[in-house]
């Protein structure tokens, strides 16, 4: 079943005549349109893409199955006219992607009932189809290749920001539009910062260096983390690394369809707790991955969402000890009928550079 058909089923289940999609990510997911301006109206028998003259040609090429309408007035007024033309009465709007001022304007000009909805398109995005999985695998391959490439650049005296820039350049050369997010390069005591974005700090011998990065490729993200040792490191840092590695391996071995995000999170968290580092593991075990680098489902102690085949998630336990250092190891995986399949394959043994 195609994306439009699935969304129309969701509309029926929520007693909606139509939905207005304005989130850029959801718009691209439903239509395939990669431009930066437009709104989507989908009803039982109609699918309309509204954009301005800059994008009509592109929309006609990319938004297959949609009637492309060029608006010459304010887009809100065009939405009003198209809703009236469609003859729909209950129109859902993405409450998480509409500002209050936009909502006020819609209320003033629309003749249909506005119904706030959340997560309808995001719910469809949870399970990836074969085409999406192929793109995600390519994005993961770019990240794996970058891991191999960057090892020759990591050595004492090199700045974190220079490593970040080299990763970015390499991934773009391999076909990525950009990195999936601001690249994290955190060395020494800074490796105890879970989101230690690359700084001017120079890497030194005896430190751990954590790299967290990914490639944005054809609209989809990869997300990988590896931690290196710079020469000989302390026994404490070795123990931190070994604990994180075994926790991550435990998580990968136990993840399967049917378990909840909470149960998946416990696979890594319980092991780290047993080793006495529980207070230093403050984030969730993982998150969904797709058109956004952080989307559903969450592998978190709060999540009762059950994992299903086709969901793509990260598995990324970490330990962060202030004043000492930290480590995180992360892979991208897809849930299968019987377990999981890794998308990222870069080595995880402790590499000393």
Short mmCIF file of C-alpha atoms in Angstrom, two decimals:
data_model
loop_
_atom_site.label_atom_id
_atom_site.label_comp_id
_atom_site.label_asym_id
_atom_site.label_seq_id
_atom_site.Cartn_x
_atom_site.Cartn_y
_atom_site.Cartn_z
CA UNK A 1 0.00 0.00 0.00
CA UNK A 2 1.37 3.42 -0.97
CA UNK A 3 1.91 6.36 1.33
CA UNK A 4 -1.19 8.22 0.13
CA UNK A 5 -3.42 5.19 0.63
CA UNK A 6 -2.06 4.65 4.14
CA UNK A 7 -2.58 8.29 5.03
CA UNK A 8 -6.15 8.20 3.73
CA UNK A 9 -6.85 5.20 5.98
CA UNK A 10 -5.52 7.24 8.89
CA UNK A 11 -7.84 10.10 7.95
CA UNK A 12 -10.84 7.77 8.08
CA UNK A 13 -9.75 6.39 11.45
CA UNK A 14 -9.58 9.94 12.82
CA UNK A 15 -12.89 11.04 11.25
CA UNK A 16 -11.18 13.62 9.04
CA UNK A 17 -12.22 14.66 5.54
CA UNK A 18 -8.74 15.97 4.69
CA UNK A 19 -5.37 16.89 6.15
CA UNK A 20 -3.18 19.94 5.63
CA UNK A 21 0.51 18.98 5.69
CA UNK A 22 2.93 21.87 6.27
CA UNK A 23 5.92 20.21 7.95
CA UNK A 24 8.79 20.29 5.43
CA UNK A 25 9.89 16.76 6.34
CA UNK A 26 6.38 15.30 6.20
CA UNK A 27 5.72 17.17 2.97
CA UNK A 28 8.78 15.57 1.37
CA UNK A 29 7.88 12.14 2.74
CA UNK A 30 4.38 12.21 1.27
CA UNK A 31 5.16 13.90 -2.05
CA UNK A 32 8.84 13.39 -2.81
CA UNK A 33 9.22 17.17 -3.27
CA UNK A 34 12.62 18.42 -2.09
CA UNK A 35 12.03 22.17 -2.43
CA UNK A 36 11.55 24.58 0.43
CA UNK A 37 8.06 26.02 -0.13
CA UNK A 38 4.66 24.43 -0.38
CA UNK A 39 1.66 22.93 1.39
CA UNK A 40 -0.18 19.67 0.81
CA UNK A 41 -3.91 19.02 0.98
CA UNK A 42 -5.02 15.40 0.91
CA UNK A 43 -8.61 14.22 0.95
CA UNK A 44 -10.38 10.99 0.12
CA UNK A 45 -10.37 11.66 -3.62
CA UNK A 46 -7.94 14.52 -3.99
CA UNK A 47 -4.23 15.19 -3.46
CA UNK A 48 -3.10 18.74 -4.10
CA UNK A 49 0.31 20.36 -3.85
CA UNK A 50 0.33 24.14 -3.47
CA UNK A 51 3.48 26.11 -4.22
CA UNK A 52 4.66 29.31 -5.89
CA UNK A 53 6.10 29.90 -9.37
CA UNK A 54 9.65 29.09 -8.24
CA UNK A 55 8.80 25.46 -7.63
CA UNK A 56 5.92 24.50 -9.93
CA UNK A 57 8.17 22.80 -12.47
CA UNK A 58 10.07 20.94 -9.77
CA UNK A 59 6.83 19.92 -8.07
CA UNK A 60 5.42 18.55 -11.32
CA UNK A 61 8.54 16.41 -11.69
CA UNK A 62 8.73 15.17 -8.11
CA UNK A 63 5.22 15.14 -6.64
CA UNK A 64 3.83 12.26 -8.68
CA UNK A 65 0.10 11.68 -8.21
CA UNK A 66 -0.51 15.23 -6.96
CA UNK A 67 -2.29 18.08 -8.70
CA UNK A 68 0.25 20.90 -8.59
CA UNK A 69 -1.37 24.29 -8.04
CA UNK A 70 0.59 27.53 -8.35
CA UNK A 71 -0.65 30.09 -5.88
CA UNK A 72 -0.48 33.73 -6.88
CA UNK A 73 -2.03 34.97 -3.67
CA UNK A 74 -0.92 34.31 -0.10
CA UNK A 75 -0.68 30.57 0.42
CA UNK A 76 -3.18 30.71 3.29
CA UNK A 77 -5.75 32.18 0.94
CA UNK A 78 -5.02 29.48 -1.63
CA UNK A 79 -5.48 26.85 1.06
CA UNK A 80 -8.85 28.41 1.85
CA UNK A 81 -9.92 28.30 -1.79
CA UNK A 82 -8.73 24.73 -2.33
CA UNK A 83 -10.47 23.45 0.80
CA UNK A 84 -13.67 25.09 -0.38
CA UNK A 85 -13.25 23.55 -3.84
CA UNK A 86 -12.69 20.11 -2.31
CA UNK A 87 -15.93 20.43 -0.35
CA UNK A 88 -14.44 19.08 2.89
CA UNK A 89 -15.72 19.98 6.33
CA UNK A 90 -13.24 18.55 8.87
CA UNK A 91 -9.61 19.32 8.07
CA UNK A 92 -6.76 18.13 10.24
CA UNK A 93 -3.69 20.32 10.62
CA UNK A 94 -0.29 19.44 12.06
CA UNK A 95 -0.49 21.08 15.47
CA UNK A 96 3.22 20.57 16.12
CA UNK A 97 4.18 22.42 12.94
CA UNK A 98 1.76 25.36 12.87
CA UNK A 99 2.46 28.57 14.77
CA UNK A 100 -0.26 30.14 16.86
CA UNK A 101 -0.43 33.14 14.51
CA UNK A 102 -0.94 30.82 11.53
CA UNK A 103 -3.66 28.98 13.41
CA UNK A 104 -5.41 32.28 14.17
CA UNK A 105 -5.29 33.19 10.49
CA UNK A 106 -6.69 29.81 9.42
CA UNK A 107 -9.50 30.20 11.92
CA UNK A 108 -10.40 33.57 10.45
CA UNK A 109 -10.45 32.57 6.79
CA UNK A 110 -11.30 28.85 6.57
CA UNK A 111 -14.90 27.75 6.31
CA UNK A 112 -14.10 24.18 7.36
CA UNK A 113 -13.61 22.91 10.91
CA UNK A 114 -9.93 22.87 11.91
CA UNK A 115 -8.91 19.75 13.86
CA UNK A 116 -5.48 19.70 15.54
CA UNK A 117 -3.69 16.39 14.98
CA UNK A 118 -0.22 15.23 15.88
CA UNK A 119 1.98 12.48 14.55
CA UNK A 120 -0.27 11.12 11.79
CA UNK A 121 2.42 11.30 9.11
CA UNK A 122 5.20 10.62 11.62
CA UNK A 123 3.47 7.35 12.53
CA UNK A 124 3.62 6.26 8.89
CA UNK A 125 7.31 7.14 8.77
CA UNK A 126 8.14 4.72 11.59
CA UNK A 127 8.24 1.67 9.30
CA UNK A 128 10.51 2.05 6.30
CA UNK A 129 9.78 0.49 2.91
CA UNK A 130 12.41 -1.21 0.75
CA UNK A 131 13.28 1.97 -1.15
CA UNK A 132 13.84 3.88 2.07
CA UNK A 133 15.97 1.08 3.48
CA UNK A 134 18.19 1.08 0.40
CA UNK A 135 18.83 4.80 0.82
CA UNK A 136 19.50 4.39 4.54
CA UNK A 137 22.00 1.62 3.79
CA UNK A 138 23.84 3.94 1.39
CA UNK A 139 23.87 6.72 3.98
CA UNK A 140 25.29 4.24 6.49
CA UNK A 141 27.95 3.09 4.00
CA UNK A 142 29.12 6.69 3.57
CA UNK A 143 29.51 6.93 7.37
CA UNK A 144 31.41 3.63 7.49
CA UNK A 145 33.75 4.77 4.73
CA UNK A 146 34.33 8.05 6.54
CA UNK A 147 35.38 6.08 9.63
CA UNK A 148 38.09 4.33 7.62
CA UNK A 149 39.17 7.57 6.00
CA UNK A 150 39.42 9.70 9.14
CA UNK A 151 41.80 7.41 11.02
CA UNK A 152 44.80 8.78 9.12
CA UNK A 153 43.99 12.30 10.36
CA UNK A 154 43.56 11.59 14.06
CA UNK A 155 46.81 12.14 15.99
CA UNK A 156 48.17 14.30 18.78
CA UNK A 157 48.20 18.00 17.97
CA UNK A 158 45.26 17.95 15.54
CA UNK A 159 42.29 20.14 16.44
CA UNK A 160 38.87 18.61 16.94
CA UNK A 161 37.37 21.08 14.47
CA UNK A 162 39.81 19.99 11.76
CA UNK A 163 38.72 16.38 12.16
CA UNK A 164 35.08 17.47 11.97
CA UNK A 165 35.73 19.41 8.78
CA UNK A 166 37.55 16.50 7.17
CA UNK A 167 34.64 14.18 7.96
CA UNK A 168 32.22 16.65 6.40
CA UNK A 169 34.30 17.11 3.25
CA UNK A 170 34.77 13.37 2.79
CA UNK A 171 31.09 12.53 3.17
CA UNK A 172 30.10 15.22 0.68
CA UNK A 173 32.59 13.81 -1.80
CA UNK A 174 30.88 10.42 -1.39
CA UNK A 175 27.48 11.87 -2.34
CA UNK A 176 26.11 13.22 0.93
CA UNK A 177 24.32 16.56 0.84
CA UNK A 178 25.84 17.34 4.22
CA UNK A 179 26.38 15.78 7.60
CA UNK A 180 23.17 14.69 9.35
CA UNK A 181 23.85 17.06 12.27
CA UNK A 182 26.65 19.14 13.81
CA UNK A 183 29.52 16.67 14.02
CA UNK A 184 30.68 15.75 17.51
CA UNK A 185 34.42 15.41 18.12
CA UNK A 186 35.15 15.27 21.84
CA UNK A 187 38.58 14.39 23.23
CA UNK A 188 40.09 14.00 26.68
CA UNK A 189 37.89 15.36 29.45
CA UNK A 190 35.59 16.77 26.77
CA UNK A 191 34.69 13.19 25.82
CA UNK A 192 32.58 13.23 28.99
CA UNK A 193 30.29 15.68 27.16
CA UNK A 194 27.66 13.55 25.34
CA UNK A 195 27.13 16.31 22.76
CA UNK A 196 30.58 17.85 22.70
CA UNK A 197 30.49 19.53 19.29
CA UNK A 198 33.98 19.90 17.79
CA UNK A 199 36.07 22.69 19.31
CA UNK A 200 39.48 24.27 18.85
CA UNK A 201 40.97 21.86 21.40
CA UNK A 202 44.01 19.89 20.26
CA UNK A 203 43.98 16.14 20.71
CA UNK A 204 46.62 14.78 23.09
CA UNK A 205 48.20 11.40 23.77
CA UNK A 206 46.53 9.29 26.45
CA UNK A 207 43.02 10.52 25.61
CA UNK A 208 39.85 8.95 24.29
CA UNK A 209 38.33 10.68 21.27
CA UNK A 210 34.64 10.23 20.48
CA UNK A 211 33.35 10.89 16.97
CA UNK A 212 29.58 11.08 16.43
CA UNK A 213 28.54 11.92 12.88
CA UNK A 214 26.36 10.84 9.98
CA UNK A 215 25.58 11.49 6.34
CA UNK A 216 22.46 13.13 4.95
CA UNK A 217 21.93 11.25 1.67
CA UNK A 218 18.90 11.62 -0.61
CA UNK A 219 16.81 12.91 2.27
CA UNK A 220 17.77 10.24 4.81
CA UNK A 221 20.23 10.25 7.71
CA UNK A 222 22.84 7.92 9.10
CA UNK A 223 24.23 8.29 12.63
CA UNK A 224 27.31 6.49 13.91
CA UNK A 225 29.58 6.90 16.93
CA UNK A 226 33.02 5.44 17.45
CA UNK A 227 35.62 6.14 20.15
CA UNK A 228 39.39 5.94 19.61
CA UNK A 229 42.35 5.84 21.98
CA UNK A 230 45.28 8.12 21.30
CA UNK A 231 48.25 5.97 22.24
CA UNK A 232 48.25 4.31 25.63
CA UNK A 233 45.31 5.14 27.88
CA UNK A 234 44.63 4.54 31.57
CA UNK A 235 43.11 1.34 32.92
CA UNK A 236 40.03 3.34 33.94
CA UNK A 237 39.48 4.55 30.38
CA UNK A 238 40.04 1.02 29.07
CA UNK A 239 37.41 -0.26 31.49
CA UNK A 240 34.95 2.44 30.43
CA UNK A 241 35.44 1.51 26.80
CA UNK A 242 35.08 -2.21 27.45
CA UNK A 243 31.90 -1.68 29.47
CA UNK A 244 30.27 0.44 26.76
CA UNK A 245 31.27 -2.02 24.04
CA UNK A 246 29.81 -5.01 25.89
CA UNK A 247 26.66 -3.07 26.76
CA UNK A 248 26.18 -2.18 23.10
CA UNK A 249 26.77 -5.76 22.00
CA UNK A 250 24.24 -6.93 24.60
CA UNK A 251 21.71 -4.47 23.25
CA UNK A 252 22.23 -5.58 19.65
CA UNK A 253 21.92 -9.23 20.61
CA UNK A 254 18.62 -8.74 22.45
CA UNK A 255 16.72 -6.34 20.22
CA UNK A 256 13.91 -7.95 18.26
CA UNK A 257 10.38 -7.20 17.09
CA UNK A 258 7.72 -7.13 19.78
CA UNK A 259 9.78 -5.71 22.60
CA UNK A 260 9.11 -2.19 23.81
CA UNK A 261 11.49 0.73 23.64
CA UNK A 262 11.71 0.49 27.42
CA UNK A 263 12.77 -3.16 27.25
CA UNK A 264 15.35 -2.38 24.56
CA UNK A 265 16.77 0.42 26.71
CA UNK A 266 17.09 -1.95 29.67
CA UNK A 267 19.32 -4.30 27.67
CA UNK A 268 22.21 -1.82 27.73
CA UNK A 269 21.30 0.10 30.87
CA UNK A 270 21.16 -2.95 33.13
CA UNK A 271 24.63 -4.03 32.04
CA UNK A 272 26.13 -0.58 32.67
CA UNK A 273 24.39 -0.46 36.05
CA UNK A 274 25.85 -3.85 36.98
CA UNK A 275 29.34 -2.54 36.23
CA UNK A 276 28.85 0.45 38.52
CA UNK A 277 28.58 3.16 35.90
CA UNK A 278 24.82 3.66 35.92
CA UNK A 279 24.98 7.26 37.16
CA UNK A 280 27.19 8.15 34.18
CA UNK A 281 24.74 6.93 31.52
CA UNK A 282 22.14 9.68 31.37
CA UNK A 283 20.61 9.46 27.90
CA UNK A 284 18.46 6.83 26.23
CA UNK A 285 19.87 3.76 24.50
CA UNK A 286 18.74 4.92 21.08
CA UNK A 287 16.26 6.67 18.81
CA UNK A 288 14.53 6.25 15.50
CA UNK A 289 16.34 7.24 12.35
CA UNK A 290 15.08 8.24 8.92
CA UNK A 291 14.43 11.59 7.26
CA UNK A 292 15.32 13.16 10.61
CA UNK A 293 18.27 12.11 12.69
CA UNK A 294 16.05 11.92 15.78
CA UNK A 295 12.56 10.52 15.19
CA UNK A 296 10.44 7.69 16.55
CA UNK A 297 10.59 5.14 17.99
CA UNK A 298 12.64 5.88 21.12
CA UNK A 299 14.68 3.23 22.91
CA UNK A 300 14.02 4.90 26.24
CA UNK A 301 12.90 3.88 29.72
CA UNK A 302 9.79 5.99 29.04
CA UNK A 303 8.76 4.28 25.77
CA UNK A 304 6.07 1.61 25.66
CA UNK A 305 6.12 1.61 21.84
CA UNK A 306 6.70 -1.89 20.47
CA UNK A 307 9.35 -2.40 17.83
CA UNK A 308 8.16 -3.64 14.44
CA UNK A 309 9.96 -4.99 11.37
CA UNK A 310 11.08 -2.11 9.16
CA UNK A 311 11.76 0.32 12.00
CA UNK A 312 15.26 1.79 11.93
CA UNK A 313 16.87 2.75 15.24
CA UNK A 314 20.24 3.51 16.76
CA UNK A 315 21.83 1.58 19.63
CA UNK A 316 24.22 3.91 21.45
CA UNK A 317 24.98 3.39 25.13
CA UNK A 318 27.63 5.62 26.66
CA UNK A 319 29.50 6.38 29.86
CA UNK A 320 30.58 9.94 30.71
CA UNK A 321 32.70 10.54 33.82
CA UNK A 322 33.35 14.24 34.50
CA UNK A 323 37.02 15.08 34.82
CA UNK A 324 38.03 11.69 33.40
CA UNK A 325 36.48 11.17 29.98
CA UNK A 326 33.79 9.21 28.24
CA UNK A 327 32.89 6.81 25.49
CA UNK A 328 29.92 6.09 23.24
CA UNK A 329 29.53 3.40 20.60
CA UNK A 330 26.62 3.59 18.17
CA UNK A 331 25.26 1.57 15.27
CA UNK A 332 22.24 1.98 13.02
CA UNK A 333 20.02 -1.11 12.74
CA UNK A 334 16.76 -2.15 11.10
CA UNK A 335 14.31 -4.39 12.95
CA UNK A 336 13.66 -7.59 11.00
CA UNK A 337 11.08 -10.37 11.33
CA UNK A 338 13.38 -12.38 13.61
CA UNK A 339 15.72 -9.81 15.16
CA UNK A 340 17.73 -7.00 13.62
CA UNK A 341 20.18 -6.23 10.83
CA UNK A 342 23.06 -3.79 11.23
CA UNK A 343 23.35 -0.96 8.73
CA UNK A 344 26.70 0.32 10.02
CA UNK A 345 29.68 -2.03 10.07
CA UNK A 346 32.71 0.05 11.08
CA UNK A 347 34.94 -1.90 13.52
CA UNK A 348 34.27 -1.46 17.22
CA UNK A 349 37.38 -2.94 18.79
CA UNK A 350 39.43 -0.31 20.65
CA UNK A 351 41.69 1.26 18.02
CA UNK A 352 44.82 3.00 19.30
CA UNK A 353 46.07 5.73 17.00
#
